[in-house]
């Protein structure tokens, strides 16, 4: 009788870190079930240790012609595939690539080294700020991108080389608003809460004048009322959207066609959150899968709202 391989040992052979020391200096080991799942995810068999841990590597001068010793296919870092032959030298750009020799299942990592190292930066200074705290006389109760722009221009005039900003990623468009900028709903899109309302444009690109509602805090010392800011900005943007024909401009349509970002999917999620609440786990099961036909049908039924969130996410 043969014994079953230890999942921890198999995972180790695949380069998985199976132990760590926690904050109380206790050694923690990866759960064997998780270890097996990680091996499967990496393309291996949890019952068979990997034999080719040290994959071959070739380092060449980037952007120069290289004569490979075998026929095969070179997959560049950008995904482009190049046929390789020993008879025809191949230009290897700077970056990390994979070479698959014909008739072999063992790929080779090809590193295109830059010919000239990047110059060491000279010493400089800069600012580190949280955008929500950059209050101005023009904002709507919270620091916005307009104030960030003004600060960047001032800092550049004063000789600053760096401006480090806290995250401005989108949270669920529901109230109560998530107060922490470090707990976003997505890492792909900015939060419309940071829009500079003085810079709002219509779908055709025309600047739009909007009035600051009464009741928003003018004090930089007062706590930021994100719910009030959300209500003011979203109601103003929705009113503007409703007064327009609701069709994004041609530049936006071209952007959506060329963009790899799932803008419409994010906009659909925003509408779902607006209608059903920010916790997707509480939604009907059929609406929890973004690829389901039910979600597609929901988006069609709420096409106007989806278009609004597309516009506010990338065009305003």
PDB file of C-alpha atoms in Angstrom:
ATOM      1  CA  UNK A   1       0.000   0.000   0.000  1.00  0.00           C
ATOM      2  CA  UNK A   2       1.370   3.417  -0.960  1.00  0.00           C
ATOM      3  CA  UNK A   3       0.881   6.355   1.357  1.00  0.00           C
ATOM      4  CA  UNK A   4      -0.773   9.542   0.137  1.00  0.00           C
ATOM      5  CA  UNK A   5       1.646  12.459  -0.325  1.00  0.00           C
ATOM      6  CA  UNK A   6       1.617  15.179   2.317  1.00  0.00           C
ATOM      7  CA  UNK A   7      -0.218  18.221   0.843  1.00  0.00           C
ATOM      8  CA  UNK A   8       2.136  20.538   2.746  1.00  0.00           C
ATOM      9  CA  UNK A   9       5.203  18.915   1.152  1.00  0.00           C
ATOM     10  CA  UNK A  10       3.600  19.051  -2.290  1.00  0.00           C
ATOM     11  CA  UNK A  11       2.731  22.735  -1.821  1.00  0.00           C
ATOM     12  CA  UNK A  12       6.293  23.435  -0.707  1.00  0.00           C
ATOM     13  CA  UNK A  13       7.593  21.873  -3.906  1.00  0.00           C
ATOM     14  CA  UNK A  14       5.463  24.405  -5.803  1.00  0.00           C
ATOM     15  CA  UNK A  15       7.016  27.309  -3.926  1.00  0.00           C
ATOM     16  CA  UNK A  16       4.046  27.927  -1.619  1.00  0.00           C
ATOM     17  CA  UNK A  17       4.956  29.475   1.742  1.00  0.00           C
ATOM     18  CA  UNK A  18       3.422  26.971   4.160  1.00  0.00           C
ATOM     19  CA  UNK A  19       4.499  28.534   7.476  1.00  0.00           C
ATOM     20  CA  UNK A  20       4.609  31.982   8.972  1.00  0.00           C
ATOM     21  CA  UNK A  21       5.150  33.556  12.394  1.00  0.00           C
ATOM     22  CA  UNK A  22       2.205  35.629  13.646  1.00  0.00           C
ATOM     23  CA  UNK A  23       2.257  38.780  15.740  1.00  0.00           C
ATOM     24  CA  UNK A  24       2.516  36.739  18.945  1.00  0.00           C
ATOM     25  CA  UNK A  25       5.554  34.871  17.582  1.00  0.00           C
ATOM     26  CA  UNK A  26       3.608  31.661  17.106  1.00  0.00           C
ATOM     27  CA  UNK A  27       4.409  29.465  14.114  1.00  0.00           C
ATOM     28  CA  UNK A  28       1.322  29.003  11.966  1.00  0.00           C
ATOM     29  CA  UNK A  29       1.092  26.302   9.296  1.00  0.00           C
ATOM     30  CA  UNK A  30      -1.054  26.394   6.184  1.00  0.00           C
ATOM     31  CA  UNK A  31      -4.137  24.199   6.340  1.00  0.00           C
ATOM     32  CA  UNK A  32      -3.536  21.033   4.238  1.00  0.00           C
ATOM     33  CA  UNK A  33      -6.868  21.494   2.432  1.00  0.00           C
ATOM     34  CA  UNK A  34      -5.891  25.043   1.468  1.00  0.00           C
ATOM     35  CA  UNK A  35      -2.445  23.798   0.444  1.00  0.00           C
ATOM     36  CA  UNK A  36      -4.025  21.263  -1.927  1.00  0.00           C
ATOM     37  CA  UNK A  37      -6.329  23.929  -3.377  1.00  0.00           C
ATOM     38  CA  UNK A  38      -3.369  26.252  -4.007  1.00  0.00           C
ATOM     39  CA  UNK A  39      -1.500  23.510  -5.855  1.00  0.00           C
ATOM     40  CA  UNK A  40      -4.561  22.919  -8.056  1.00  0.00           C
ATOM     41  CA  UNK A  41      -4.788  26.661  -8.714  1.00  0.00           C
ATOM     42  CA  UNK A  42      -1.139  26.676  -9.795  1.00  0.00           C
ATOM     43  CA  UNK A  43      -1.916  23.916 -12.281  1.00  0.00           C
ATOM     44  CA  UNK A  44      -0.464  20.999 -10.331  1.00  0.00           C
ATOM     45  CA  UNK A  45      -1.632  17.709  -8.893  1.00  0.00           C
ATOM     46  CA  UNK A  46      -2.000  17.828  -5.072  1.00  0.00           C
ATOM     47  CA  UNK A  47      -0.871  14.208  -4.934  1.00  0.00           C
ATOM     48  CA  UNK A  48       2.370  14.703  -6.855  1.00  0.00           C
ATOM     49  CA  UNK A  49       5.299  16.884  -5.896  1.00  0.00           C
ATOM     50  CA  UNK A  50       6.631  19.228  -8.536  1.00  0.00           C
ATOM     51  CA  UNK A  51       9.953  18.121 -10.003  1.00  0.00           C
ATOM     52  CA  UNK A  52      10.923  21.189 -12.034  1.00  0.00           C
ATOM     53  CA  UNK A  53      10.991  23.806  -9.329  1.00  0.00           C
ATOM     54  CA  UNK A  54      14.046  25.538 -10.724  1.00  0.00           C
ATOM     55  CA  UNK A  55      12.759  26.504 -14.161  1.00  0.00           C
ATOM     56  CA  UNK A  56      15.516  27.508 -16.621  1.00  0.00           C
ATOM     57  CA  UNK A  57      16.120  31.216 -17.117  1.00  0.00           C
ATOM     58  CA  UNK A  58      17.828  33.187 -19.865  1.00  0.00           C
ATOM     59  CA  UNK A  59      18.903  36.778 -19.335  1.00  0.00           C
ATOM     60  CA  UNK A  60      19.592  38.861 -22.448  1.00  0.00           C
ATOM     61  CA  UNK A  61      20.124  42.516 -23.274  1.00  0.00           C
ATOM     62  CA  UNK A  62      16.718  44.041 -23.859  1.00  0.00           C
ATOM     63  CA  UNK A  63      15.783  45.273 -27.348  1.00  0.00           C
ATOM     64  CA  UNK A  64      18.708  43.445 -28.953  1.00  0.00           C
ATOM     65  CA  UNK A  65      18.577  40.493 -31.372  1.00  0.00           C
ATOM     66  CA  UNK A  66      18.909  37.060 -29.727  1.00  0.00           C
ATOM     67  CA  UNK A  67      19.578  33.740 -31.478  1.00  0.00           C
ATOM     68  CA  UNK A  68      17.590  31.061 -29.671  1.00  0.00           C
ATOM     69  CA  UNK A  69      18.925  27.495 -29.803  1.00  0.00           C
ATOM     70  CA  UNK A  70      15.537  25.909 -30.550  1.00  0.00           C
ATOM     71  CA  UNK A  71      12.399  26.547 -32.529  1.00  0.00           C
ATOM     72  CA  UNK A  72       9.468  27.586 -30.431  1.00  0.00           C
ATOM     73  CA  UNK A  73       7.172  30.386 -29.347  1.00  0.00           C
ATOM     74  CA  UNK A  74       8.112  33.421 -27.289  1.00  0.00           C
ATOM     75  CA  UNK A  75       5.241  34.889 -25.267  1.00  0.00           C
ATOM     76  CA  UNK A  76       6.092  38.502 -24.482  1.00  0.00           C
ATOM     77  CA  UNK A  77       5.112  40.285 -21.289  1.00  0.00           C
ATOM     78  CA  UNK A  78       2.294  42.088 -23.119  1.00  0.00           C
ATOM     79  CA  UNK A  79       0.803  38.782 -24.298  1.00  0.00           C
ATOM     80  CA  UNK A  80       2.070  38.991 -27.873  1.00  0.00           C
ATOM     81  CA  UNK A  81       3.279  35.658 -29.297  1.00  0.00           C
ATOM     82  CA  UNK A  82       6.388  35.557 -31.511  1.00  0.00           C
ATOM     83  CA  UNK A  83       7.561  32.548 -33.511  1.00  0.00           C
ATOM     84  CA  UNK A  84      11.223  31.802 -32.779  1.00  0.00           C
ATOM     85  CA  UNK A  85      13.788  30.036 -34.996  1.00  0.00           C
ATOM     86  CA  UNK A  86      17.538  29.502 -34.523  1.00  0.00           C
ATOM     87  CA  UNK A  87      18.028  30.737 -38.082  1.00  0.00           C
ATOM     88  CA  UNK A  88      16.431  34.137 -37.468  1.00  0.00           C
ATOM     89  CA  UNK A  89      17.549  36.215 -34.457  1.00  0.00           C
ATOM     90  CA  UNK A  90      14.631  37.587 -32.442  1.00  0.00           C
ATOM     91  CA  UNK A  91      14.363  40.992 -30.784  1.00  0.00           C
ATOM     92  CA  UNK A  92      13.550  40.577 -27.076  1.00  0.00           C
ATOM     93  CA  UNK A  93      12.091  43.711 -25.467  1.00  0.00           C
ATOM     94  CA  UNK A  94      12.818  44.783 -21.910  1.00  0.00           C
ATOM     95  CA  UNK A  95      10.718  42.770 -19.472  1.00  0.00           C
ATOM     96  CA  UNK A  96       9.915  39.219 -18.386  1.00  0.00           C
ATOM     97  CA  UNK A  97       8.826  36.761 -21.069  1.00  0.00           C
ATOM     98  CA  UNK A  98       8.277  32.992 -21.529  1.00  0.00           C
ATOM     99  CA  UNK A  99       9.868  30.836 -24.229  1.00  0.00           C
ATOM    100  CA  UNK A 100       8.157  27.534 -25.127  1.00  0.00           C
ATOM    101  CA  UNK A 101      10.536  25.292 -27.137  1.00  0.00           C
ATOM    102  CA  UNK A 102       8.817  23.113 -29.731  1.00  0.00           C
ATOM    103  CA  UNK A 103       8.206  19.626 -28.384  1.00  0.00           C
ATOM    104  CA  UNK A 104       8.941  20.544 -24.760  1.00  0.00           C
ATOM    105  CA  UNK A 105       6.559  21.106 -21.895  1.00  0.00           C
ATOM    106  CA  UNK A 106       9.144  23.010 -19.838  1.00  0.00           C
ATOM    107  CA  UNK A 107       9.037  26.743 -20.615  1.00  0.00           C
ATOM    108  CA  UNK A 108      12.013  29.029 -20.078  1.00  0.00           C
ATOM    109  CA  UNK A 109      11.831  32.455 -18.472  1.00  0.00           C
ATOM    110  CA  UNK A 110      13.497  35.067 -20.660  1.00  0.00           C
ATOM    111  CA  UNK A 111      14.495  38.314 -19.001  1.00  0.00           C
ATOM    112  CA  UNK A 112      15.127  41.321 -21.221  1.00  0.00           C
ATOM    113  CA  UNK A 113      17.535  43.455 -19.198  1.00  0.00           C
ATOM    114  CA  UNK A 114      17.553  47.223 -19.840  1.00  0.00           C
ATOM    115  CA  UNK A 115      20.717  48.379 -21.573  1.00  0.00           C
ATOM    116  CA  UNK A 116      20.933  51.498 -19.422  1.00  0.00           C
ATOM    117  CA  UNK A 117      19.939  51.627 -15.778  1.00  0.00           C
ATOM    118  CA  UNK A 118      17.454  54.289 -14.770  1.00  0.00           C
ATOM    119  CA  UNK A 119      19.215  57.351 -13.362  1.00  0.00           C
ATOM    120  CA  UNK A 120      19.184  57.610  -9.599  1.00  0.00           C
ATOM    121  CA  UNK A 121      16.711  60.322  -8.593  1.00  0.00           C
ATOM    122  CA  UNK A 122      18.090  63.398  -6.917  1.00  0.00           C
ATOM    123  CA  UNK A 123      16.833  64.304  -3.476  1.00  0.00           C
ATOM    124  CA  UNK A 124      13.506  66.051  -3.372  1.00  0.00           C
ATOM    125  CA  UNK A 125      10.633  66.855  -1.091  1.00  0.00           C
ATOM    126  CA  UNK A 126       6.906  66.473  -1.254  1.00  0.00           C
ATOM    127  CA  UNK A 127       3.602  66.334   0.561  1.00  0.00           C
ATOM    128  CA  UNK A 128       1.494  63.465   1.849  1.00  0.00           C
ATOM    129  CA  UNK A 129      -2.179  64.324   2.264  1.00  0.00           C
ATOM    130  CA  UNK A 130      -5.614  62.802   2.675  1.00  0.00           C
ATOM    131  CA  UNK A 131      -7.804  64.269  -0.105  1.00  0.00           C
ATOM    132  CA  UNK A 132     -10.961  64.348   2.008  1.00  0.00           C
ATOM    133  CA  UNK A 133      -9.212  66.703   4.459  1.00  0.00           C
ATOM    134  CA  UNK A 134      -8.166  69.216   1.763  1.00  0.00           C
ATOM    135  CA  UNK A 135     -10.961  71.659   2.442  1.00  0.00           C
ATOM    136  CA  UNK A 136     -11.475  74.854   0.457  1.00  0.00           C
ATOM    137  CA  UNK A 137     -14.044  77.620   0.129  1.00  0.00           C
ATOM    138  CA  UNK A 138     -15.309  75.985  -3.094  1.00  0.00           C
ATOM    139  CA  UNK A 139     -15.848  72.415  -1.915  1.00  0.00           C
ATOM    140  CA  UNK A 140     -19.127  70.756  -0.971  1.00  0.00           C
ATOM    141  CA  UNK A 141     -18.240  69.644   2.528  1.00  0.00           C
ATOM    142  CA  UNK A 142     -15.291  67.385   1.659  1.00  0.00           C
ATOM    143  CA  UNK A 143     -11.947  67.812  -0.080  1.00  0.00           C
ATOM    144  CA  UNK A 144     -12.209  67.106  -3.800  1.00  0.00           C
ATOM    145  CA  UNK A 145     -10.159  66.637  -6.956  1.00  0.00           C
ATOM    146  CA  UNK A 146     -10.273  70.347  -7.703  1.00  0.00           C
ATOM    147  CA  UNK A 147      -8.466  71.103  -4.447  1.00  0.00           C
ATOM    148  CA  UNK A 148      -6.005  68.275  -5.138  1.00  0.00           C
ATOM    149  CA  UNK A 149      -5.257  69.875  -8.514  1.00  0.00           C
ATOM    150  CA  UNK A 150      -4.736  73.295  -6.924  1.00  0.00           C
ATOM    151  CA  UNK A 151      -2.437  71.839  -4.267  1.00  0.00           C
ATOM    152  CA  UNK A 152      -0.402  69.970  -6.897  1.00  0.00           C
ATOM    153  CA  UNK A 153       0.100  73.143  -8.945  1.00  0.00           C
ATOM    154  CA  UNK A 154       1.123  75.144  -5.878  1.00  0.00           C
ATOM    155  CA  UNK A 155       3.522  72.408  -4.690  1.00  0.00           C
ATOM    156  CA  UNK A 156       5.110  72.192  -8.160  1.00  0.00           C
ATOM    157  CA  UNK A 157       5.666  75.966  -8.197  1.00  0.00           C
ATOM    158  CA  UNK A 158       7.359  75.668  -4.807  1.00  0.00           C
ATOM    159  CA  UNK A 159       9.687  72.941  -6.097  1.00  0.00           C
ATOM    160  CA  UNK A 160       8.022  69.808  -4.741  1.00  0.00           C
ATOM    161  CA  UNK A 161       8.773  66.577  -6.601  1.00  0.00           C
ATOM    162  CA  UNK A 162       6.185  64.327  -4.944  1.00  0.00           C
ATOM    163  CA  UNK A 163       2.535  64.491  -3.955  1.00  0.00           C
ATOM    164  CA  UNK A 164       1.349  61.388  -2.128  1.00  0.00           C
ATOM    165  CA  UNK A 165      -2.433  61.017  -1.865  1.00  0.00           C
ATOM    166  CA  UNK A 166      -4.570  58.803   0.299  1.00  0.00           C
ATOM    167  CA  UNK A 167      -6.908  56.464  -1.605  1.00  0.00           C
ATOM    168  CA  UNK A 168      -9.957  57.913  -3.347  1.00  0.00           C
ATOM    169  CA  UNK A 169     -11.490  54.631  -4.529  1.00  0.00           C
ATOM    170  CA  UNK A 170     -15.223  54.152  -4.829  1.00  0.00           C
ATOM    171  CA  UNK A 171     -17.326  52.886  -1.953  1.00  0.00           C
ATOM    172  CA  UNK A 172     -20.883  51.601  -2.260  1.00  0.00           C
ATOM    173  CA  UNK A 173     -23.175  54.490  -3.321  1.00  0.00           C
ATOM    174  CA  UNK A 174     -25.402  53.930  -0.300  1.00  0.00           C
ATOM    175  CA  UNK A 175     -25.886  55.503   3.097  1.00  0.00           C
ATOM    176  CA  UNK A 176     -24.571  55.341   5.699  1.00  0.00           C
ATOM    177  CA  UNK A 177     -21.394  55.968   3.747  1.00  0.00           C
ATOM    178  CA  UNK A 178     -18.279  53.906   4.416  1.00  0.00           C
ATOM    179  CA  UNK A 179     -16.066  56.397   6.294  1.00  0.00           C
ATOM    180  CA  UNK A 180     -12.720  54.686   5.745  1.00  0.00           C
ATOM    181  CA  UNK A 181     -10.901  55.350   2.443  1.00  0.00           C
ATOM    182  CA  UNK A 182      -9.065  52.067   3.038  1.00  0.00           C
ATOM    183  CA  UNK A 183     -12.200  49.944   2.679  1.00  0.00           C
ATOM    184  CA  UNK A 184     -13.356  50.554  -0.917  1.00  0.00           C
ATOM    185  CA  UNK A 185     -15.828  48.537  -2.944  1.00  0.00           C
ATOM    186  CA  UNK A 186     -13.507  48.576  -5.971  1.00  0.00           C
ATOM    187  CA  UNK A 187      -9.902  49.379  -6.791  1.00  0.00           C
ATOM    188  CA  UNK A 188     -10.678  50.307 -10.389  1.00  0.00           C
ATOM    189  CA  UNK A 189     -12.777  53.465 -10.103  1.00  0.00           C
ATOM    190  CA  UNK A 190     -12.675  56.701  -8.150  1.00  0.00           C
ATOM    191  CA  UNK A 191     -15.417  57.727  -5.764  1.00  0.00           C
ATOM    192  CA  UNK A 192     -17.748  60.407  -7.215  1.00  0.00           C
ATOM    193  CA  UNK A 193     -17.761  61.844  -3.691  1.00  0.00           C
ATOM    194  CA  UNK A 194     -14.406  63.440  -4.654  1.00  0.00           C
ATOM    195  CA  UNK A 195     -15.748  65.115  -7.778  1.00  0.00           C
ATOM    196  CA  UNK A 196     -15.104  68.820  -8.007  1.00  0.00           C
ATOM    197  CA  UNK A 197     -18.586  70.159  -8.669  1.00  0.00           C
ATOM    198  CA  UNK A 198     -17.079  73.286 -10.261  1.00  0.00           C
ATOM    199  CA  UNK A 199     -15.635  71.032 -12.978  1.00  0.00           C
ATOM    200  CA  UNK A 200     -18.751  69.000 -13.807  1.00  0.00           C
ATOM    201  CA  UNK A 201     -19.410  68.592 -17.512  1.00  0.00           C
ATOM    202  CA  UNK A 202     -22.454  67.458 -19.433  1.00  0.00           C
ATOM    203  CA  UNK A 203     -22.262  64.245 -21.502  1.00  0.00           C
ATOM    204  CA  UNK A 204     -21.354  66.346 -24.561  1.00  0.00           C
ATOM    205  CA  UNK A 205     -18.377  67.872 -22.712  1.00  0.00           C
ATOM    206  CA  UNK A 206     -19.986  71.265 -22.065  1.00  0.00           C
ATOM    207  CA  UNK A 207     -19.155  72.785 -18.644  1.00  0.00           C
ATOM    208  CA  UNK A 208     -22.206  72.962 -16.362  1.00  0.00           C
ATOM    209  CA  UNK A 209     -22.768  75.503 -13.617  1.00  0.00           C
ATOM    210  CA  UNK A 210     -24.181  73.967 -10.440  1.00  0.00           C
ATOM    211  CA  UNK A 211     -25.058  75.697  -7.184  1.00  0.00           C
ATOM    212  CA  UNK A 212     -23.811  74.558  -3.800  1.00  0.00           C
ATOM    213  CA  UNK A 213     -26.776  73.424  -1.699  1.00  0.00           C
ATOM    214  CA  UNK A 214     -27.383  75.072   1.645  1.00  0.00           C
ATOM    215  CA  UNK A 215     -26.648  73.124   4.795  1.00  0.00           C
ATOM    216  CA  UNK A 216     -23.247  71.702   3.870  1.00  0.00           C
ATOM    217  CA  UNK A 217     -20.488  72.409   6.366  1.00  0.00           C
ATOM    218  CA  UNK A 218     -18.092  75.251   5.557  1.00  0.00           C
ATOM    219  CA  UNK A 219     -15.850  74.564   8.527  1.00  0.00           C
ATOM    220  CA  UNK A 220     -12.581  72.718   8.043  1.00  0.00           C
ATOM    221  CA  UNK A 221     -12.666  71.949  11.766  1.00  0.00           C
ATOM    222  CA  UNK A 222     -16.050  70.201  11.771  1.00  0.00           C
ATOM    223  CA  UNK A 223     -16.294  66.425  11.193  1.00  0.00           C
ATOM    224  CA  UNK A 224     -16.943  65.475   7.576  1.00  0.00           C
ATOM    225  CA  UNK A 225     -20.556  64.429   7.027  1.00  0.00           C
ATOM    226  CA  UNK A 226     -20.154  61.973   4.150  1.00  0.00           C
ATOM    227  CA  UNK A 227     -23.854  61.150   4.067  1.00  0.00           C
ATOM    228  CA  UNK A 228     -24.759  64.816   3.571  1.00  0.00           C
ATOM    229  CA  UNK A 229     -22.092  65.212   0.885  1.00  0.00           C
ATOM    230  CA  UNK A 230     -23.323  62.063  -0.843  1.00  0.00           C
ATOM    231  CA  UNK A 231     -26.936  63.281  -0.825  1.00  0.00           C
ATOM    232  CA  UNK A 232     -25.980  66.720  -2.157  1.00  0.00           C
ATOM    233  CA  UNK A 233     -23.680  65.559  -4.944  1.00  0.00           C
ATOM    234  CA  UNK A 234     -25.764  62.605  -6.108  1.00  0.00           C
ATOM    235  CA  UNK A 235     -29.027  64.537  -6.129  1.00  0.00           C
ATOM    236  CA  UNK A 236     -27.378  67.345  -8.128  1.00  0.00           C
ATOM    237  CA  UNK A 237     -25.793  64.940 -10.606  1.00  0.00           C
ATOM    238  CA  UNK A 238     -29.016  62.959 -11.007  1.00  0.00           C
ATOM    239  CA  UNK A 239     -31.003  66.125 -11.620  1.00  0.00           C
ATOM    240  CA  UNK A 240     -28.457  67.165 -14.230  1.00  0.00           C
ATOM    241  CA  UNK A 241     -28.569  63.723 -15.840  1.00  0.00           C
ATOM    242  CA  UNK A 242     -32.373  63.752 -15.940  1.00  0.00           C
ATOM    243  CA  UNK A 243     -32.371  67.170 -17.615  1.00  0.00           C
ATOM    244  CA  UNK A 244     -30.165  65.829 -20.392  1.00  0.00           C
ATOM    245  CA  UNK A 245     -30.990  63.299 -23.066  1.00  0.00           C
ATOM    246  CA  UNK A 246     -29.173  60.594 -21.112  1.00  0.00           C
ATOM    247  CA  UNK A 247     -26.893  59.574 -23.947  1.00  0.00           C
ATOM    248  CA  UNK A 248     -23.116  59.678 -23.284  1.00  0.00           C
ATOM    249  CA  UNK A 249     -20.980  61.658 -25.694  1.00  0.00           C
ATOM    250  CA  UNK A 250     -19.083  60.005 -28.545  1.00  0.00           C
ATOM    251  CA  UNK A 251     -15.734  60.255 -26.734  1.00  0.00           C
ATOM    252  CA  UNK A 252     -17.195  58.328 -23.795  1.00  0.00           C
ATOM    253  CA  UNK A 253     -18.628  55.694 -26.110  1.00  0.00           C
ATOM    254  CA  UNK A 254     -15.230  55.305 -27.788  1.00  0.00           C
ATOM    255  CA  UNK A 255     -13.604  55.024 -24.362  1.00  0.00           C
ATOM    256  CA  UNK A 256     -16.014  52.314 -23.263  1.00  0.00           C
ATOM    257  CA  UNK A 257     -15.450  50.388 -26.483  1.00  0.00           C
ATOM    258  CA  UNK A 258     -11.663  50.469 -26.098  1.00  0.00           C
ATOM    259  CA  UNK A 259     -11.391  50.166 -22.323  1.00  0.00           C
ATOM    260  CA  UNK A 260     -10.556  46.883 -20.628  1.00  0.00           C
ATOM    261  CA  UNK A 261     -12.139  48.199 -17.423  1.00  0.00           C
ATOM    262  CA  UNK A 262     -15.571  46.723 -16.624  1.00  0.00           C
ATOM    263  CA  UNK A 263     -17.241  50.130 -16.441  1.00  0.00           C
ATOM    264  CA  UNK A 264     -20.765  48.972 -17.233  1.00  0.00           C
ATOM    265  CA  UNK A 265     -20.473  46.034 -14.848  1.00  0.00           C
ATOM    266  CA  UNK A 266     -19.402  48.395 -12.075  1.00  0.00           C
ATOM    267  CA  UNK A 267     -22.260  50.743 -12.937  1.00  0.00           C
ATOM    268  CA  UNK A 268     -24.698  47.823 -12.788  1.00  0.00           C
ATOM    269  CA  UNK A 269     -23.333  46.900  -9.360  1.00  0.00           C
ATOM    270  CA  UNK A 270     -23.884  50.513  -8.247  1.00  0.00           C
ATOM    271  CA  UNK A 271     -27.542  50.330  -9.278  1.00  0.00           C
ATOM    272  CA  UNK A 272     -27.964  46.974  -7.541  1.00  0.00           C
ATOM    273  CA  UNK A 273     -26.431  48.410  -4.378  1.00  0.00           C
ATOM    274  CA  UNK A 274     -28.643  51.487  -4.652  1.00  0.00           C
ATOM    275  CA  UNK A 275     -31.779  49.368  -4.992  1.00  0.00           C
ATOM    276  CA  UNK A 276     -30.907  46.427  -2.702  1.00  0.00           C
ATOM    277  CA  UNK A 277     -28.294  47.736  -0.263  1.00  0.00           C
ATOM    278  CA  UNK A 278     -24.520  47.696  -0.186  1.00  0.00           C
ATOM    279  CA  UNK A 279     -24.127  44.137   1.159  1.00  0.00           C
ATOM    280  CA  UNK A 280     -24.355  41.871  -1.919  1.00  0.00           C
ATOM    281  CA  UNK A 281     -24.655  38.828   0.331  1.00  0.00           C
ATOM    282  CA  UNK A 282     -28.163  40.003   1.222  1.00  0.00           C
ATOM    283  CA  UNK A 283     -29.272  40.227  -2.419  1.00  0.00           C
ATOM    284  CA  UNK A 284     -31.368  37.520  -4.084  1.00  0.00           C
ATOM    285  CA  UNK A 285     -29.113  34.616  -5.025  1.00  0.00           C
ATOM    286  CA  UNK A 286     -29.696  35.040  -8.756  1.00  0.00           C
ATOM    287  CA  UNK A 287     -28.406  38.635  -8.578  1.00  0.00           C
ATOM    288  CA  UNK A 288     -25.167  37.762  -6.766  1.00  0.00           C
ATOM    289  CA  UNK A 289     -23.474  36.417  -9.903  1.00  0.00           C
ATOM    290  CA  UNK A 290     -22.363  39.327 -12.157  1.00  0.00           C
ATOM    291  CA  UNK A 291     -22.405  37.030 -15.186  1.00  0.00           C
ATOM    292  CA  UNK A 292     -25.938  35.747 -14.711  1.00  0.00           C
ATOM    293  CA  UNK A 293     -28.763  36.380 -17.156  1.00  0.00           C
ATOM    294  CA  UNK A 294     -30.770  37.834 -14.268  1.00  0.00           C
ATOM    295  CA  UNK A 295     -28.164  40.540 -13.704  1.00  0.00           C
ATOM    296  CA  UNK A 296     -28.120  41.265 -17.430  1.00  0.00           C
ATOM    297  CA  UNK A 297     -31.912  41.572 -17.419  1.00  0.00           C
ATOM    298  CA  UNK A 298     -31.728  43.836 -14.349  1.00  0.00           C
ATOM    299  CA  UNK A 299     -29.276  46.111 -16.164  1.00  0.00           C
ATOM    300  CA  UNK A 300     -31.599  46.317 -19.170  1.00  0.00           C
ATOM    301  CA  UNK A 301     -34.573  47.209 -16.968  1.00  0.00           C
ATOM    302  CA  UNK A 302     -32.546  49.948 -15.266  1.00  0.00           C
ATOM    303  CA  UNK A 303     -30.599  51.109 -18.311  1.00  0.00           C
ATOM    304  CA  UNK A 304     -31.089  54.803 -17.481  1.00  0.00           C
ATOM    305  CA  UNK A 305     -29.642  54.376 -13.975  1.00  0.00           C
ATOM    306  CA  UNK A 306     -26.755  52.270 -15.299  1.00  0.00           C
ATOM    307  CA  UNK A 307     -25.907  54.981 -17.833  1.00  0.00           C
ATOM    308  CA  UNK A 308     -25.949  57.569 -15.049  1.00  0.00           C
ATOM    309  CA  UNK A 309     -23.387  55.632 -13.035  1.00  0.00           C
ATOM    310  CA  UNK A 310     -21.225  55.089 -16.144  1.00  0.00           C
ATOM    311  CA  UNK A 311     -21.269  58.842 -16.719  1.00  0.00           C
ATOM    312  CA  UNK A 312     -20.512  59.724 -13.079  1.00  0.00           C
ATOM    313  CA  UNK A 313     -17.711  57.121 -12.913  1.00  0.00           C
ATOM    314  CA  UNK A 314     -15.720  58.069 -15.999  1.00  0.00           C
ATOM    315  CA  UNK A 315     -17.128  61.147 -17.759  1.00  0.00           C
ATOM    316  CA  UNK A 316     -17.915  63.739 -15.110  1.00  0.00           C
TER     317      UNK A 316
END
